[in-house]
Short mmCIF file of C-alpha atoms in Angstrom, two decimals:
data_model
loop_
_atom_site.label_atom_id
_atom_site.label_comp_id
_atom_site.label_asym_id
_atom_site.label_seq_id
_atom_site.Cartn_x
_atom_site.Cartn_y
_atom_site.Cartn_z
CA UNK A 1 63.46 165.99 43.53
CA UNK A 2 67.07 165.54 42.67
CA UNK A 3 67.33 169.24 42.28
CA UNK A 4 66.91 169.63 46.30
CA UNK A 5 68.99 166.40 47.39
CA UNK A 6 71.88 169.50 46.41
CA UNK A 7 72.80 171.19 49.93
CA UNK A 8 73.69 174.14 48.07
CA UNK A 9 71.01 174.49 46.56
CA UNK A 10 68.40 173.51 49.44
CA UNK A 11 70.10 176.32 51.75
CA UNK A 12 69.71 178.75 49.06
CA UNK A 13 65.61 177.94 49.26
CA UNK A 14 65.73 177.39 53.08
CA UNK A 15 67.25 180.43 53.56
CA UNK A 16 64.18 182.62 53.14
CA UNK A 17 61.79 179.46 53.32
CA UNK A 18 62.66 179.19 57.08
CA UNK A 19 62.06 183.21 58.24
CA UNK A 20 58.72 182.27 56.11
CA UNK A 21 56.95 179.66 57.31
CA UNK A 22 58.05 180.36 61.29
CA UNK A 23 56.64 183.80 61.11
CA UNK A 24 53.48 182.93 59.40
CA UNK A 25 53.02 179.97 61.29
CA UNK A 26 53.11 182.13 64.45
CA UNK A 27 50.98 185.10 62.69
CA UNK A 28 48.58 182.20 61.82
CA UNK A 29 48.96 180.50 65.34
CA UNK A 30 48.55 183.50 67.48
CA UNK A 31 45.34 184.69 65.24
CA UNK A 32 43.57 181.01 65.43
CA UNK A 33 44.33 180.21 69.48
CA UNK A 34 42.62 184.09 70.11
CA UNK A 35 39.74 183.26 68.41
CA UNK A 36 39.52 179.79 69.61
CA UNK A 37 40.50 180.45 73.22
CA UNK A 38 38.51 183.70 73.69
CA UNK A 39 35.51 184.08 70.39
CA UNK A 40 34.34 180.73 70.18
CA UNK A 41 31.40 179.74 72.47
CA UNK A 42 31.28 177.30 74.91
CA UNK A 43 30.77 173.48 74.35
CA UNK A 44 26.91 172.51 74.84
CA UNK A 45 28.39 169.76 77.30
CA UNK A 46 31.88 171.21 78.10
CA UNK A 47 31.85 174.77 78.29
CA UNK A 48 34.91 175.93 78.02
CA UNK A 49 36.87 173.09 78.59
CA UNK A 50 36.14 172.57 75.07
CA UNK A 51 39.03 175.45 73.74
CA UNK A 52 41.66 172.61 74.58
CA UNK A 53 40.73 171.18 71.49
CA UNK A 54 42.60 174.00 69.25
CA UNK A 55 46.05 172.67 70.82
CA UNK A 56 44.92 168.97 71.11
CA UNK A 57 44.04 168.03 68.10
CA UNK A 58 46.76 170.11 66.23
CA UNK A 59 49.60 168.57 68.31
CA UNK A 60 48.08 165.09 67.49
CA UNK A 61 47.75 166.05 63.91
CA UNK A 62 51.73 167.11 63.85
CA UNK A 63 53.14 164.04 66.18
CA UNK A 64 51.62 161.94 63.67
CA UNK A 65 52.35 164.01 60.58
CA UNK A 66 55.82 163.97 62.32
CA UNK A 67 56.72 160.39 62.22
CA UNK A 68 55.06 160.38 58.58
CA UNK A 69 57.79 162.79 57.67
CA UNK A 70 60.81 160.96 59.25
CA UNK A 71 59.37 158.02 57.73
CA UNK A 72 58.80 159.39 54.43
CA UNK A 73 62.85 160.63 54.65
CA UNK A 74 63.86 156.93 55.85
CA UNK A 75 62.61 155.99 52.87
CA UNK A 76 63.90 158.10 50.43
CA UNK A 77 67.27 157.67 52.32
CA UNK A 78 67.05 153.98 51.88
CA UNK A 79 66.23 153.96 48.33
CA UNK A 80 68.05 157.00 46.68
CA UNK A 81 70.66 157.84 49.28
CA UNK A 82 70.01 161.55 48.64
CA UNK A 83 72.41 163.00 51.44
CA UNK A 84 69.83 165.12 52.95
CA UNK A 85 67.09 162.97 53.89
CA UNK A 86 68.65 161.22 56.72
CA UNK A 87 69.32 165.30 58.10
CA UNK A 88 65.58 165.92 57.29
CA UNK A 89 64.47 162.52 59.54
CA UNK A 90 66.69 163.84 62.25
CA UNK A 91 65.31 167.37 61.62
CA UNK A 92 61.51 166.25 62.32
CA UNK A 93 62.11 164.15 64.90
CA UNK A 94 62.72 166.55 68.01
CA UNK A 95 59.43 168.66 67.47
CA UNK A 96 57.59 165.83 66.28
CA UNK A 97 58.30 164.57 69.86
CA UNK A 98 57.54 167.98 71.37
CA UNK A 99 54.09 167.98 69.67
CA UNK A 100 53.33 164.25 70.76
CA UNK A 101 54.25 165.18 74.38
CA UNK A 102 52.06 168.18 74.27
CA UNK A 103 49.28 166.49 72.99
CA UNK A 104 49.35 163.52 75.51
CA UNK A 105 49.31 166.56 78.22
CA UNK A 106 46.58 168.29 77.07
CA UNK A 107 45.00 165.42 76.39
CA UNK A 108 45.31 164.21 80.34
CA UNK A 109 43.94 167.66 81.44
CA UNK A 110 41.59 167.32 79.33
CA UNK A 111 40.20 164.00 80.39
CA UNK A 112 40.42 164.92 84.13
CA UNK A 113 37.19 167.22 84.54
CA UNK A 114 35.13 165.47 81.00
CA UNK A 115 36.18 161.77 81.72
CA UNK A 116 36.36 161.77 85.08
CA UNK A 117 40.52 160.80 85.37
CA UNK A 118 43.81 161.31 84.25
CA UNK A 119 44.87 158.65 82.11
CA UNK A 120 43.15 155.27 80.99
CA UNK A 121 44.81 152.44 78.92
CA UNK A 122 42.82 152.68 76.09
CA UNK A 123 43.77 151.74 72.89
CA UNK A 124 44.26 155.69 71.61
CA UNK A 125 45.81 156.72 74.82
CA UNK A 126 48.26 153.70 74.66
CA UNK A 127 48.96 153.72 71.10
CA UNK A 128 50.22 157.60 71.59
CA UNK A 129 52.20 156.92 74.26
CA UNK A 130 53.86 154.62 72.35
CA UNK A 131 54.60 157.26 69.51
CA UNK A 132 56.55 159.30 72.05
CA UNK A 133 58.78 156.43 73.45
CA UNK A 134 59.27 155.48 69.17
CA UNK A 135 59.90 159.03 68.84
CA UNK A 136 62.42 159.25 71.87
CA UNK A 137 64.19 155.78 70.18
CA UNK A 138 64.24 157.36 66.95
CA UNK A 139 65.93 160.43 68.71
CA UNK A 140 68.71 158.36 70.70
CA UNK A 141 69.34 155.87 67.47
CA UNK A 142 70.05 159.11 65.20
CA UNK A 143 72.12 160.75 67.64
CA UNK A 144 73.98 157.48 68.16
CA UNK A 145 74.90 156.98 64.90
CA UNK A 146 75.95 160.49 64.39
CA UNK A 147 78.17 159.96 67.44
CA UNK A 148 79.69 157.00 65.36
CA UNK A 149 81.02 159.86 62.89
CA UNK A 150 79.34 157.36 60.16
CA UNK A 151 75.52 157.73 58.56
CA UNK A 152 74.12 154.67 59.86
CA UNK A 153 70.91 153.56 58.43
CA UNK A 154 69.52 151.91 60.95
CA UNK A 155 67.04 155.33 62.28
CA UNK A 156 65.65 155.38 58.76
CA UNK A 157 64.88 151.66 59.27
CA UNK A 158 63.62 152.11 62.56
CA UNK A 159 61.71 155.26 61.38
CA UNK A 160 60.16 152.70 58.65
CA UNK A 161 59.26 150.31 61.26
CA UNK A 162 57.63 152.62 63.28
CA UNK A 163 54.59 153.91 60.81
CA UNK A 164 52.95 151.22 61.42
CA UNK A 165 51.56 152.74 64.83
CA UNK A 166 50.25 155.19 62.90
CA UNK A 167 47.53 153.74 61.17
CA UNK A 168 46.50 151.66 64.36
CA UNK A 169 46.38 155.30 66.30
CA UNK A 170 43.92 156.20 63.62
CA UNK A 171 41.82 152.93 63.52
CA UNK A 172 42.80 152.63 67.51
CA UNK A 173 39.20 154.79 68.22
CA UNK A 174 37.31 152.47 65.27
CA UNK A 175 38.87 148.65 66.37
CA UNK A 176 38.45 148.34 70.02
CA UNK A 177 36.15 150.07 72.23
CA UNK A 178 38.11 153.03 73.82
CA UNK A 179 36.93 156.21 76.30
CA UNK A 180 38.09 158.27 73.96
CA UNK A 181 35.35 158.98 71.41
CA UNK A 182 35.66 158.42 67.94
CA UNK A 183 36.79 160.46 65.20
CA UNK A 184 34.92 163.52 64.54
CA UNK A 185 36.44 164.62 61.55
CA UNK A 186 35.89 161.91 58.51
CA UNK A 187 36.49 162.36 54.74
CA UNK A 188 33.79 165.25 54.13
CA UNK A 189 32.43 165.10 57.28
CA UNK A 190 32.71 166.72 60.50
CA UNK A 191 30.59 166.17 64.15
CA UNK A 192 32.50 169.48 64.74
CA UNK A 193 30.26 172.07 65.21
CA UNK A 194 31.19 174.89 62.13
CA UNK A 195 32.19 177.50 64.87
CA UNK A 196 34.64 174.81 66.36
CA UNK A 197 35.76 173.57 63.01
CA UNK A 198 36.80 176.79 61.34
CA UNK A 199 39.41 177.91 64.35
CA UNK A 200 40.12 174.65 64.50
CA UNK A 201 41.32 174.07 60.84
CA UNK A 202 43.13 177.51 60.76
CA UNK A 203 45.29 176.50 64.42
CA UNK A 204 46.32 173.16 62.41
CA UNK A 205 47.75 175.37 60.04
CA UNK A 206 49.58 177.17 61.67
CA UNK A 207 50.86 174.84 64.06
CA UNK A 208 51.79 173.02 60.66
CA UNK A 209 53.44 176.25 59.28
CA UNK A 210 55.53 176.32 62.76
CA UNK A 211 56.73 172.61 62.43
CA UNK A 212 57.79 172.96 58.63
CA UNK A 213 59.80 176.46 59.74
CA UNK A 214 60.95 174.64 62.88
CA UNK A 215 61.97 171.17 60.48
CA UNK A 216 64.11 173.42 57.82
CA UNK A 217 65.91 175.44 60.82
CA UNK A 218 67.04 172.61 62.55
CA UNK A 219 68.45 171.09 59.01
CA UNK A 220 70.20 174.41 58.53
CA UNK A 221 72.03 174.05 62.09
CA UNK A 222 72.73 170.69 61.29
CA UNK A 223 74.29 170.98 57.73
CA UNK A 224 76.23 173.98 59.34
CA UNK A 225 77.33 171.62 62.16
CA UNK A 226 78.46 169.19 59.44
CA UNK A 227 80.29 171.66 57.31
CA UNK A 228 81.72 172.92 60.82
CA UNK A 229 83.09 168.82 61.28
CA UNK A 230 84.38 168.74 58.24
CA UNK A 231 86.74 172.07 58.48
CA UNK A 232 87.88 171.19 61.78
CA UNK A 233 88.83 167.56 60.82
CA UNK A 234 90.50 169.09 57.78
CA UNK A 235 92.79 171.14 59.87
CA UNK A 236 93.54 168.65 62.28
CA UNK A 237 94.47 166.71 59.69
CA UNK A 238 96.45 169.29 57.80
CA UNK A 239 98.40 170.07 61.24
CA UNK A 240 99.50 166.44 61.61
CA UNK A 241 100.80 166.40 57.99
CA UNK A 242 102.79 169.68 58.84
CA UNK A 243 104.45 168.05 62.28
CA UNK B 1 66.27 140.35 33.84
CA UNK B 2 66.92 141.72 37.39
CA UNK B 3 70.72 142.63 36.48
CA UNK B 4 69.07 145.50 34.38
CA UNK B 5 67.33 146.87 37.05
CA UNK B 6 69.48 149.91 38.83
CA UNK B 7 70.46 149.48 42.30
CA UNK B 8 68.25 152.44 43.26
CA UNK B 9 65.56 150.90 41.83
CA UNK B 10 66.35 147.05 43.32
CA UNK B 11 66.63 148.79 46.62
CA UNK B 12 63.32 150.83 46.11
CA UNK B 13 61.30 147.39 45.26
CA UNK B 14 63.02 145.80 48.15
CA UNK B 15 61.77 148.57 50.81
CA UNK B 16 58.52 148.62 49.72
CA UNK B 17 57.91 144.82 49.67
CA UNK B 18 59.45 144.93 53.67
CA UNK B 19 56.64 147.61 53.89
CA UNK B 20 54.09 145.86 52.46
CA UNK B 21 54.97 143.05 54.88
CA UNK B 22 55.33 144.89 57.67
CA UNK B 23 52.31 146.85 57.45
CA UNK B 24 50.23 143.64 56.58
CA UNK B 25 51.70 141.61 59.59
CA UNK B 26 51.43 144.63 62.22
CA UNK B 27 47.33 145.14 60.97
CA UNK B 28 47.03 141.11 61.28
CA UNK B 29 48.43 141.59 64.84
CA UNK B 30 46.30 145.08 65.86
CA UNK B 31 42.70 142.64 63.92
CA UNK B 32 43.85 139.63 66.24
CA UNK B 33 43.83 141.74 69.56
CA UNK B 34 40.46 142.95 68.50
CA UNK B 35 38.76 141.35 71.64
CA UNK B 36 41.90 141.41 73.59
CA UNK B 37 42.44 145.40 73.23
CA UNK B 38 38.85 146.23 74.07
CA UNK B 39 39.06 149.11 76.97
CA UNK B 40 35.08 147.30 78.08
CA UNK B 41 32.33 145.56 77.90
CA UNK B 42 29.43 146.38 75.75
CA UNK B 43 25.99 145.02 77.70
CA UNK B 44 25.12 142.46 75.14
CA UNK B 45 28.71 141.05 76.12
CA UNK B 46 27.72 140.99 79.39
CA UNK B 47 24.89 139.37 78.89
CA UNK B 48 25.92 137.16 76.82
CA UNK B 49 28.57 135.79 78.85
CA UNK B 50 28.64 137.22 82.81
CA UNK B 51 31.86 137.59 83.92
CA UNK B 52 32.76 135.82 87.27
CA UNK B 53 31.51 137.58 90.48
CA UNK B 54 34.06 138.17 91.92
CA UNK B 55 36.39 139.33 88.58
CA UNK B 56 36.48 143.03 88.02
CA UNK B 57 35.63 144.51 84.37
CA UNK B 58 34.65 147.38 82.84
CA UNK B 59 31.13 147.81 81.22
CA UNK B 60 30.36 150.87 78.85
CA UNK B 61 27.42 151.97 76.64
CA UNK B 62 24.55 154.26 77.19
CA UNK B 63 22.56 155.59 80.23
CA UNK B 64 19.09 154.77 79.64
CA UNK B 65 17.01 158.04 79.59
CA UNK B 66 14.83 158.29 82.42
CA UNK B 67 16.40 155.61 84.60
CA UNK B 68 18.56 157.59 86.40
CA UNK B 69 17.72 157.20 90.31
CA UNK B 70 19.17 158.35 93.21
CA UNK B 71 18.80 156.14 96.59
CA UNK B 72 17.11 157.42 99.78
CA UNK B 73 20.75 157.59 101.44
CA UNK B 74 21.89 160.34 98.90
CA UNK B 75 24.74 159.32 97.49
CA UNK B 76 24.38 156.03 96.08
CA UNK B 77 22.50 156.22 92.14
CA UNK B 78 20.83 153.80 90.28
CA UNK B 79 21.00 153.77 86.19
CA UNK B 80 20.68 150.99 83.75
CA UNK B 81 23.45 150.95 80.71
CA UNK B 82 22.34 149.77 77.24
CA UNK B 83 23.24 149.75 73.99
CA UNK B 84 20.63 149.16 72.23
CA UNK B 85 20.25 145.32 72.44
CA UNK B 86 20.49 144.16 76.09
CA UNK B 87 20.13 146.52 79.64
CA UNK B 88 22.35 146.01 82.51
CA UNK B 89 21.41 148.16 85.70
CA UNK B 90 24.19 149.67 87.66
CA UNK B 91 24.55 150.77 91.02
CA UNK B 92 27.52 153.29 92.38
CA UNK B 93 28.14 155.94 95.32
CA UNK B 94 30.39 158.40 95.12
CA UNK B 95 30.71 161.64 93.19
CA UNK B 96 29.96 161.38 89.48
CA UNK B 97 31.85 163.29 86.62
CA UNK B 98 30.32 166.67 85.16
CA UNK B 99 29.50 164.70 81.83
CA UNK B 100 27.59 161.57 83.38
CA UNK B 101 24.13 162.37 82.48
CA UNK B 102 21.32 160.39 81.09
CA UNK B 103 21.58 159.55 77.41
CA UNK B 104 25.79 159.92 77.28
CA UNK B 105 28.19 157.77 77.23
CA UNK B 106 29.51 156.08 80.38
CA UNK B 107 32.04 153.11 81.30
CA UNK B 108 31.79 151.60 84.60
CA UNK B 109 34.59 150.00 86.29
CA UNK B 110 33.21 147.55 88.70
CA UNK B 111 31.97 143.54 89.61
CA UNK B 112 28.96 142.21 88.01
CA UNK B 113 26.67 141.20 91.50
CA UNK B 114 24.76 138.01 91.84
CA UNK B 115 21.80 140.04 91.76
CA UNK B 116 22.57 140.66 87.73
CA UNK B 117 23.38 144.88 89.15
CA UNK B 118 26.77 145.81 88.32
CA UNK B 119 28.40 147.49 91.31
CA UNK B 120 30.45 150.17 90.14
CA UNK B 121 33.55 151.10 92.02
CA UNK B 122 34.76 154.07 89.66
CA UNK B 123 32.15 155.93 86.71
CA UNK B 124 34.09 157.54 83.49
CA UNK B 125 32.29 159.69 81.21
CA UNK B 126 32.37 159.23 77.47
CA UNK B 127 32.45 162.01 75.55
CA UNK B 128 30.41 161.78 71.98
CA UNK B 129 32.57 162.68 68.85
CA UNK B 130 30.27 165.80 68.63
CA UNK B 131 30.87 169.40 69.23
CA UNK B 132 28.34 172.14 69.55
CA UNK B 133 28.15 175.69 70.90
CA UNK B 134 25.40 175.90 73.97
CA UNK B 135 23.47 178.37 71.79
CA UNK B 136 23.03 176.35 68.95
CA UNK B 137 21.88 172.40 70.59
CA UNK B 138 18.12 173.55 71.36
CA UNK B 139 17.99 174.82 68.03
CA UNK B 140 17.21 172.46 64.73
CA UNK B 141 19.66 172.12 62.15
CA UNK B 142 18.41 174.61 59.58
CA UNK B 143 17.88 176.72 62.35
CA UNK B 144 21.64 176.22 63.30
CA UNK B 145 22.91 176.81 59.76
CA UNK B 146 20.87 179.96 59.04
CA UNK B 147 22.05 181.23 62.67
CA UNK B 148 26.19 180.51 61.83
CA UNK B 149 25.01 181.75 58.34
CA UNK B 150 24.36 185.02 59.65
CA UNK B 151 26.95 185.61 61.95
CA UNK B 152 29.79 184.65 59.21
#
C-alpha cells in the first residue's frame, strides 16, 4: 500500500497500466454492446427496448462504484495522508459524474415507452439524482481547494459524507414502494434471463475497465500539472531572488 | 494508554467512529421516512384508510387477471388493482402504456370516488424485475435451460 502512495513509483505502473485497461475496456465494451444491441433477443414484454439495459445498468453500476472510490480515497487521505489519494478522489470524480448522468438519461428514455413517462420522484430516481448534484459538489469543492494552492480536506470529508446515499440507492427499490422495479440481480441470483445476463456482465466489465483506464489517466495529467506548478513557481521564485 | 497510539492510527479510529455515526443516523433517517417516501398506495392501504375525495394519490399493485374491461364509449377501461389482500377497481380514459396489461404491475395516479372506484387521471406501468427473451416465456424452465443449453 505504502509502496504506491510513491508518485514515482505509481507513474512507473500507470504508465503501461493506463494504455491497458482503456484499450481493453473498449475491446471488451465494443464486443459486449454488439452482442447486446444486435444478438440478444427481444424482451418477452419489451422487445427491444430491452438492449438499454447493457448501458443502464453499467453506468449505474460505475456512478455508484464511483463515489465508492472517491470515498474509499477520502478515507485513506484522512487517515494516512498518502499524497496521492486526494489526486485519485479528484481523478474518479469527473467520470463517475459522466456515468451517473448517462445512466439517469438512459434511464428517462427508458421509462418513456415501458412506464409510460419521463421521470417520476421515486425513491431510486430521486436518490440518483441526488448522486449527480453530490458528485457535481464534490467536483466544485476539489477544484476549489486546488484553486486555494493548498490540499484542503474538506472534498475527502464531503466525499465521506456522501456514501451514505449509496446504500439508500440500493435499499431505495427494497424500503419504499417505487416504479422502478426491484433488484434483479441478488447475491446468487438473477431474474435476468441467462441470454440478458451474460452480455450484460461482460458490458459491466468493460465499462469498468474504461473507468479504471479513464481514473489513472486523469491522475497522470494531474500529477504532471502539479509537477508543472511546482517548476514554474520555482522559477518565478528563482527570478525574484536574481532581481 | 491513548498517547501510545500513532496519530495515523488515532485519526483512523476517529474516521471510522464519524462513519459509523453517520451511516447509523442517515439509515435511522431513510427507516423513519419509510411511509413518508412511499412513491403509492398499496390497496390494503387504501382500504384500510380511504384517502379524502377530493385529495389526489397514487395507488399501485396488480391488475387482476380477467378484469380488464373496456366501456361501450371506447376509450374509457375498467380494471380492479390488488395485491393480494384487498381489490380496488379503477376506472381511466385515455391511452394506456405498451406494458399495462392484465397481471403487471401498474400505479395509478388519481382520486379515490365516493363510489369506492378510483378515477385515474394518469396510468404508469411497472415493470417486474424479470427479463426474458420472447422465445423462451411460453416455454417451462427446463425447457428454457436445455434450449440456452444448446445454443451456448
Amino acid at each position: 500500500m505504502h509502496g504506491f502512495a510513491n508518485p514515482a513509483r505509481f507513474l512507473r505502473l500507470a504508465r503501461w497500466l493506463t494504455p491497458l485497461l482503456l484499450l481493453g475496456g473498449i475491446v471488451v465494451t465494443a464486443a459486449s454492446l454488439t452482442w447486446g444491441l444486435v444478438e440478444v433477443p427481444p424482451d418477452r414484454l419489451m422487445g427491444d427496448t430491452v438492449r438499454i439495459l447493457f448501458i443502464h445498468v453499467p453506468s449505474a453500476w460505475l456512478a455508484m462504484a464511483g463515489w465508492m472510490t472517491l470515498a474509499g480515497a477520502g478515507l485513506v487521505e484522512l487517515t494516512w495522508r498518502h499524497p496521492l489519494a486526494g489526486i485519485a478522489g479528484r481523478a474518479a470524480a469527473t467520470p463517475g459524474a459522466a456515468f451517473c448522468a448517462i445512466c439517469l438519461a438512459t434511464g428517462s428514455i427508458w421509462a418513456r415507452p415501458t412506464w409510460g413517462t419521463w421521470w417520476v420522484w421515486d425513491g431510486r430516481l430521486t436518490s440518483f439524482l441526488v448522486l449527480l448534484f453530490l458528485y457535481f459538489g464534490y467536483i466544485a469543492l476539489a477544484a476549489a481547494a486546488q484553486q486555494d494552492g493548498g490540499h484542503s480536506r474538506v472534498a475527502a470529508i464531503f466525499g465521506l459524507i456522501g456514501a451514505i446515499n449509496i446504500p439508500i440507492i440500493n435499499r431505495s427499490v427494497v424500503w419504499w414502494n417505487s416504479l422502478h422495479q426491484p433488484p434483479s440481480i441478488t447475491l446468487g441470483k438473477s431474474a435476468i434471463d441467462p441470454a440478458f445476463l451474460w452480455p450484460l456482465f461482460a458490458a459491466m466489465l468493460g465499462f469498468t475497465l474504461i473507468f479504471g483506464g479513464v481514473v489513472l489517466a486523469r491522475m497522470r495529467a494531474i500529477l504532471a500539472d502539479m509537477q508543472a506548478e511546482t517548476r514554474l513557481r520555482r522559477k518565478a521564485r528563482g527570478a525574484a531572488e536574481a532581481a | 494508554m491513548a498517547n501510545a497510539l500513532k496519530p495515523k492510527h488515532q485519526r483512523l479510529v476517529l474516521v471510522i467512529i464519524a462513519l459509523v455515526a453517520l451511516l447509523a443516523a442517515g439509515l435511522l433517517a431513510a427507516w423513519a421516512l419509510r411511509n413518508q417516501a412511499s412513491y403509492f398506495y398499496v390497496p390494503s392501504d387504501m382500504t384500510a384508510h380511504p384517502p379524502a375525495p377530493d385529495r389526489a394519490v397514487r395507488l399501485g399493485g396488480m391488475v387482476e387477471k380477467g378484469s380488464l374491461k373496456t366501456m361501450p364509449d371506447g376509450v374509457t377501461i375498467r380494471f380492479i388493482v390488488s395485491d393480494g389482500k384487498a381489490r380496488v377497481p379503477v376506472s381511466y380514459s385515455g391511452i394506456v402504456p405498451d406494458l399495462f396489461k392484465e397481471d403487471s404491475g401498474v400505479v395509478a395516479e388519481g382520486k379515490l370516488g365516493s363510489d369506492r372506484t378510483f378515477h385515474a387521471a394518469t396510468l404508469l406501468a411497472k415493470h417486474d424485475e424479470r427479463y426474458v427473451p420472447r422465445e423462451l416465456q411460453e416455454m417451462t424452465k427446463a425447457q428454457a435451460r436445455q434450449t440456452v443449453a444448446e445454443t451456448k
